[in-house]
Each structure stands twice: as C-alpha cells, then as structure tokens.
CSV table of C-alpha atoms in Angstrom, one decimal:
chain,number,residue,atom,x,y,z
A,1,UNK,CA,13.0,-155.4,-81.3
A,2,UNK,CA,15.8,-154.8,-83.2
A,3,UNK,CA,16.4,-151.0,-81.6
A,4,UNK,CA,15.7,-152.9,-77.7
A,5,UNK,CA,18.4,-154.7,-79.1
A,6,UNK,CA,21.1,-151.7,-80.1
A,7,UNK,CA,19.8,-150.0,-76.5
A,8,UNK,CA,22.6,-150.6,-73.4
A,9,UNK,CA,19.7,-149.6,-70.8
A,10,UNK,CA,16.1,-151.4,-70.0
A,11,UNK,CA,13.2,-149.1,-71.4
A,12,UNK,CA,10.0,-148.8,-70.3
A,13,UNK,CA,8.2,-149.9,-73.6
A,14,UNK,CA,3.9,-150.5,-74.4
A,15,UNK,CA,4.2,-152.9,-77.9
A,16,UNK,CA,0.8,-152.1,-80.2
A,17,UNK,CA,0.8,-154.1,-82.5
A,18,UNK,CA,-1.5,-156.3,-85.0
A,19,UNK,CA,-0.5,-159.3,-83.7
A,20,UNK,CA,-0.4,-161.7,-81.1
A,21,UNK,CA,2.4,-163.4,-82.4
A,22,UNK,CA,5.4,-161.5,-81.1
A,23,UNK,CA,3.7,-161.6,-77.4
A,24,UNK,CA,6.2,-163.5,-75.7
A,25,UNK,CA,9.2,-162.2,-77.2
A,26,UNK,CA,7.9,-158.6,-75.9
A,27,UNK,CA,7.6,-159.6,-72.0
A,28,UNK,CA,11.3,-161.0,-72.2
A,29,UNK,CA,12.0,-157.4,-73.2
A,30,UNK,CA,10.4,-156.3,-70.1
A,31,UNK,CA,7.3,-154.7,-72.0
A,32,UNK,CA,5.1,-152.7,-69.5
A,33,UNK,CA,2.1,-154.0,-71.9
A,34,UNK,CA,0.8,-155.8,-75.7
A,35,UNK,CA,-1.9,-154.0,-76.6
A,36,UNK,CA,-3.4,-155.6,-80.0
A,37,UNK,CA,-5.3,-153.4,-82.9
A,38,UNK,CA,-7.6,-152.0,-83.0
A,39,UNK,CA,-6.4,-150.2,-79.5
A,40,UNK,CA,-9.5,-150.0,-76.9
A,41,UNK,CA,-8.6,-146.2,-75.4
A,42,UNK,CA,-9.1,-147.5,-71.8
A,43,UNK,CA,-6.8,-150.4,-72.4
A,44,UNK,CA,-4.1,-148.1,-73.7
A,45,UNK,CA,-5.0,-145.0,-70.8
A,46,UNK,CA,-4.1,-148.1,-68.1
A,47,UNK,CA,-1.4,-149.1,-70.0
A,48,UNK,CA,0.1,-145.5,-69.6
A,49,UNK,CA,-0.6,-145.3,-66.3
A,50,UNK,CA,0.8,-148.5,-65.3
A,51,UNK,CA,4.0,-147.0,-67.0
A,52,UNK,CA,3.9,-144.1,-65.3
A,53,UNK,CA,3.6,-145.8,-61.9
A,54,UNK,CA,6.3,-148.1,-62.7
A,55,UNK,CA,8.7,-144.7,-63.6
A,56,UNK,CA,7.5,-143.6,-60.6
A,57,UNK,CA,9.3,-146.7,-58.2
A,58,UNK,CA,12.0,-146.6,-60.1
A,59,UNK,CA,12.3,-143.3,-59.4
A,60,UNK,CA,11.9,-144.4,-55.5
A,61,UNK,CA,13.8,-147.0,-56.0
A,62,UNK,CA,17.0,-145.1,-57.3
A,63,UNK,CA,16.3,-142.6,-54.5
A,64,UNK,CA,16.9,-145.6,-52.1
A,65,UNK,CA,19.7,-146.8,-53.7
A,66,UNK,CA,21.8,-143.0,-53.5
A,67,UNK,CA,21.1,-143.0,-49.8
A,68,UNK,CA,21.9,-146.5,-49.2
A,69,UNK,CA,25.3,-145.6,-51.5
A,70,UNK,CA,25.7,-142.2,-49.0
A,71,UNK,CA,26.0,-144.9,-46.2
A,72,UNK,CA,28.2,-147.2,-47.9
A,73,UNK,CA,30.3,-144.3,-48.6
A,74,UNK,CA,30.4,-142.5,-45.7
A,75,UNK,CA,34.5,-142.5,-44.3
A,76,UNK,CA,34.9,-144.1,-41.1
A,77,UNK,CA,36.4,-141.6,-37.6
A,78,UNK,CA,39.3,-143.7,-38.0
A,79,UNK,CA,41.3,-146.2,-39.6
A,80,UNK,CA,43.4,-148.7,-38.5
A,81,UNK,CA,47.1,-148.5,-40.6
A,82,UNK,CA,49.0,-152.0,-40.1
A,83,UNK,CA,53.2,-151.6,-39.7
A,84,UNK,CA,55.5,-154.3,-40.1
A,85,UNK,CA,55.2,-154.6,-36.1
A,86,UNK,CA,51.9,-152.8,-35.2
A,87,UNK,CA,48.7,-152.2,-36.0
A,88,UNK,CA,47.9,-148.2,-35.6
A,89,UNK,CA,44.6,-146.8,-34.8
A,90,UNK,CA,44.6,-143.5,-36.4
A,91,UNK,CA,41.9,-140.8,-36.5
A,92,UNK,CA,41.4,-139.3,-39.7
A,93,UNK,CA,41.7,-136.2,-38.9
A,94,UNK,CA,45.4,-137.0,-37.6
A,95,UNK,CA,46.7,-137.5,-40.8
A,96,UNK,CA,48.0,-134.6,-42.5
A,97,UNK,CA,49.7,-136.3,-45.7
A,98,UNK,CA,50.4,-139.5,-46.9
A,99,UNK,CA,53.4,-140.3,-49.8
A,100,UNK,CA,53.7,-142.9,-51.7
A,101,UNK,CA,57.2,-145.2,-51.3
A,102,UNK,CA,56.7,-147.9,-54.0
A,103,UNK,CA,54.0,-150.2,-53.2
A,104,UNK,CA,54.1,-148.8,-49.2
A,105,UNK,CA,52.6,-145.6,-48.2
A,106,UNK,CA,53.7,-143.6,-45.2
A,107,UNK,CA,51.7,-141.4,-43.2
A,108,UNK,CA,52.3,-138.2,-42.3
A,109,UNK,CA,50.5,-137.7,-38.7
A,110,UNK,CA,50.3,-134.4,-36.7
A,111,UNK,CA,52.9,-134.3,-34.1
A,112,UNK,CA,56.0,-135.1,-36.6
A,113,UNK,CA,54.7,-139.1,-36.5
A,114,UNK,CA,55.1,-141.2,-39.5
A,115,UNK,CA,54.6,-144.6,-40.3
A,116,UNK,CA,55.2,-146.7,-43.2
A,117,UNK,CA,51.9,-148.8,-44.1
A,118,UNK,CA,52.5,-152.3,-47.0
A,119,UNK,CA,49.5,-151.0,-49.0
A,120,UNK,CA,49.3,-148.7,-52.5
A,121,UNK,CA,48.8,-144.9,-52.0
A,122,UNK,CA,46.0,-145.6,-54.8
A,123,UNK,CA,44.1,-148.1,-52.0
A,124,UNK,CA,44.4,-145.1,-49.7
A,125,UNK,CA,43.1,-142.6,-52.2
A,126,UNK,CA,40.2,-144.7,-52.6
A,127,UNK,CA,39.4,-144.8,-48.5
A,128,UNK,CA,40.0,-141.4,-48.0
A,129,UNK,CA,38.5,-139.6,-51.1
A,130,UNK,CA,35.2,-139.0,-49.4
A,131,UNK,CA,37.0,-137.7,-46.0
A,132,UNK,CA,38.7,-134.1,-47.9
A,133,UNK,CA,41.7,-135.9,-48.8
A,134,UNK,CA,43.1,-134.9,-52.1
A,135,UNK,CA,45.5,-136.7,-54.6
A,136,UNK,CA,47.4,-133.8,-56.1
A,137,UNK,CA,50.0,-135.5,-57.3
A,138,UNK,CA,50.9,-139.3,-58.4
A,139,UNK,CA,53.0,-139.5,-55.0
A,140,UNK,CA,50.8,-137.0,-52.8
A,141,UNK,CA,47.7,-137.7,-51.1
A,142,UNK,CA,46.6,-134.7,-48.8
A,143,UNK,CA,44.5,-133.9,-46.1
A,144,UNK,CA,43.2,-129.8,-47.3
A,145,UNK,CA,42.1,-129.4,-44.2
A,146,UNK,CA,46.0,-129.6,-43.6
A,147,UNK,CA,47.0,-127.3,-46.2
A,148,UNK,CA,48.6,-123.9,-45.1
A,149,UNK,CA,49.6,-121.7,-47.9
A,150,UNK,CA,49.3,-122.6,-52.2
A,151,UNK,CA,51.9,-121.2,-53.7
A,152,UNK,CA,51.3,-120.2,-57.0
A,153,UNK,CA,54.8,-120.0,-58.5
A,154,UNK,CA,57.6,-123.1,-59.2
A,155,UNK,CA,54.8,-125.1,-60.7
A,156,UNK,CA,52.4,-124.7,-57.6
A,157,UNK,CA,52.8,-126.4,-54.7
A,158,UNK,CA,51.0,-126.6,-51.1
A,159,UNK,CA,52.7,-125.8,-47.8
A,160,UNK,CA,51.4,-127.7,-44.9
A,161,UNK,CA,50.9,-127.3,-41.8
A,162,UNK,CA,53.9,-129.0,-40.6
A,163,UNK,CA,56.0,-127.3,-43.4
A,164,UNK,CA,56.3,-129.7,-46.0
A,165,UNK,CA,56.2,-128.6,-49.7
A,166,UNK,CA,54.0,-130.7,-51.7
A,167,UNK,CA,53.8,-130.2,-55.2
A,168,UNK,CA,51.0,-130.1,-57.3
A,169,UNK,CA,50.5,-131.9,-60.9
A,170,UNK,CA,49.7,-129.8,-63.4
A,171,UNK,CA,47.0,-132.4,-64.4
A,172,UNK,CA,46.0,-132.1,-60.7
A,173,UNK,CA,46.1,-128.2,-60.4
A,174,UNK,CA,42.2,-127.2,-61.5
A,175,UNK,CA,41.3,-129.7,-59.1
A,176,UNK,CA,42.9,-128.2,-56.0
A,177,UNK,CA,42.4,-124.6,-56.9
A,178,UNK,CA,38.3,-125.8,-57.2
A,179,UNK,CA,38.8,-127.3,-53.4
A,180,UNK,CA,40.0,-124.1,-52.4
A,181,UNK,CA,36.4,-122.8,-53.4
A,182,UNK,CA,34.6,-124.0,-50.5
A,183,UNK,CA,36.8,-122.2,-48.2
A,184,UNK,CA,35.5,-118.7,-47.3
A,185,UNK,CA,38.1,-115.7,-48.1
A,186,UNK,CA,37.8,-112.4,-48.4
C-alpha cells in the first residue's frame, strides 16, 4: 500500500495475501483481484487473465482517445481575425507571418494585406501550431510554407516570400533547420 501510495499513475495490481482483512482497502486501490493463501492456480490463471484483458481496453481505450485528440486538434481551413472595425475571414493558407505588437498581433496576408488583431501572438501560436506555422522567434510566428530562402549568416534569419527578413532565435534555430527536413532537396 504504501508504494500505491508513492506511485503518480493507477497500476494494474492482483493483492495475495494471508488475509482478508486488508480486502477493502485493496479495491479502493483499484486492485484487478484479492486472492487469499494458499493461492488455488485457476483462481490466480483468471486473475491474470482478467488483467491482461483489462490492459488490453486500456490499450483500446487510449487508442480512442489519440484519435479523438487528432480531431480535436485538427486546424480549421480558416479563421476568422477580429479588427477594431471588422471581423476578417482568413484562409490559413493566406497568412504568410504574423508579429507580435504588444498584446495585438498583425497578420501578414499574401497580397501585401495586414491587419492588426487584439489577441497575444502566444494565442495564435497555439491555433496555428498544428497548421506548419512556426514560432522562430519571441515576436515571429511563420507560415514555412511561406519561407523563401534561410540565410545562414547575421544570426540566421528567413526571407519570405514577400521579402521580409525574419530572424531566427538562436533558442529557435534547431527547430527550424529540423522543419526544413521534411522538404525534399537535392
């Protein structure tokens, strides 16, 4: 009891035991099954096997719950960016960059649009994550699929396809040369 105790995760545990008397405590733990001493071997074989079939849902069960999460996850076609006197409906794939500007963002959109959004880049980061957007540095959120050039000296720093020179932290670096890795060169 006292190591169910120390443990941050449910187990799946079978007590044996000589007595009856810690019975209850056991199931509030969870226990799969008491088996008192001396231990019948078919008592304990079913015992195993109802763990094992219990492993087995959760195993289901957590399968379930990573696609349901995929779903959940999955970045919407478009997103709708609220200005002080419109609200925008953008396709994702319109934005190029976004900037932060205190607690506002603007947008960078293809066609030389920008607009000035009252939320936190970090909200945006969050949204957009999942979508190949890429924080590569505290101000810069970017859209790789956007990116035209990485230029490897000053620091580093990303040209874009508008012409914009983004740089890159040097905390941030590793990560954008690793995104770089899913796109074919020669």
């Amino acid at each position: 009891f006292d190591l169910l105790d120390i443990l941050d995760k449910p187990v799946k545990v079978i007590f044996i035991t000589g007595s009856d008397s810690h019975a209850i405590r056991a199931f509030r733990y969870s226990a799969i099954d008491y088996l008192l001493k001396p231990v019948d071997p078919k008592e304990l074989v079913e015992a195993v096997r109802r763990a094992q079939t219990d492993v087995a849902l959760d195993d289901d069960r957590l399968d379930i719950y990573r696609s349901s999460l995929k779903d959940i996850e999955r970045v919407p076609d478009r997103i709708a960016l609220h200005t002080s006197d419109k609200i925008h409906f953008i396709d994702i794939s319109d934005i190029m960059r976004c900037m932060a500007d205190g607690n506002y963002t603007r947008f960078y959109l293809k066609g030389s649009t920008s607009l000035l959004v009252a939320k936190t880049l970090k909200e945006y980061d969050r949204l957009l994550s999942g979508a190949n957007f890429l924080r590569v540095h505290q101000s810069h959120l970017v859209n790789m699929k956007s990116v035209r050039e990485y230029i490897k000296s000053d620091g580093g720093y990303l040209v874009m396809q508008d012409g914009a020179k983004i740089p890159v932290s040097t905390r941030k670096k590793t990560d954008v040369l690793d995104s770089f890795d899913n796109i074919p060169h020669a």
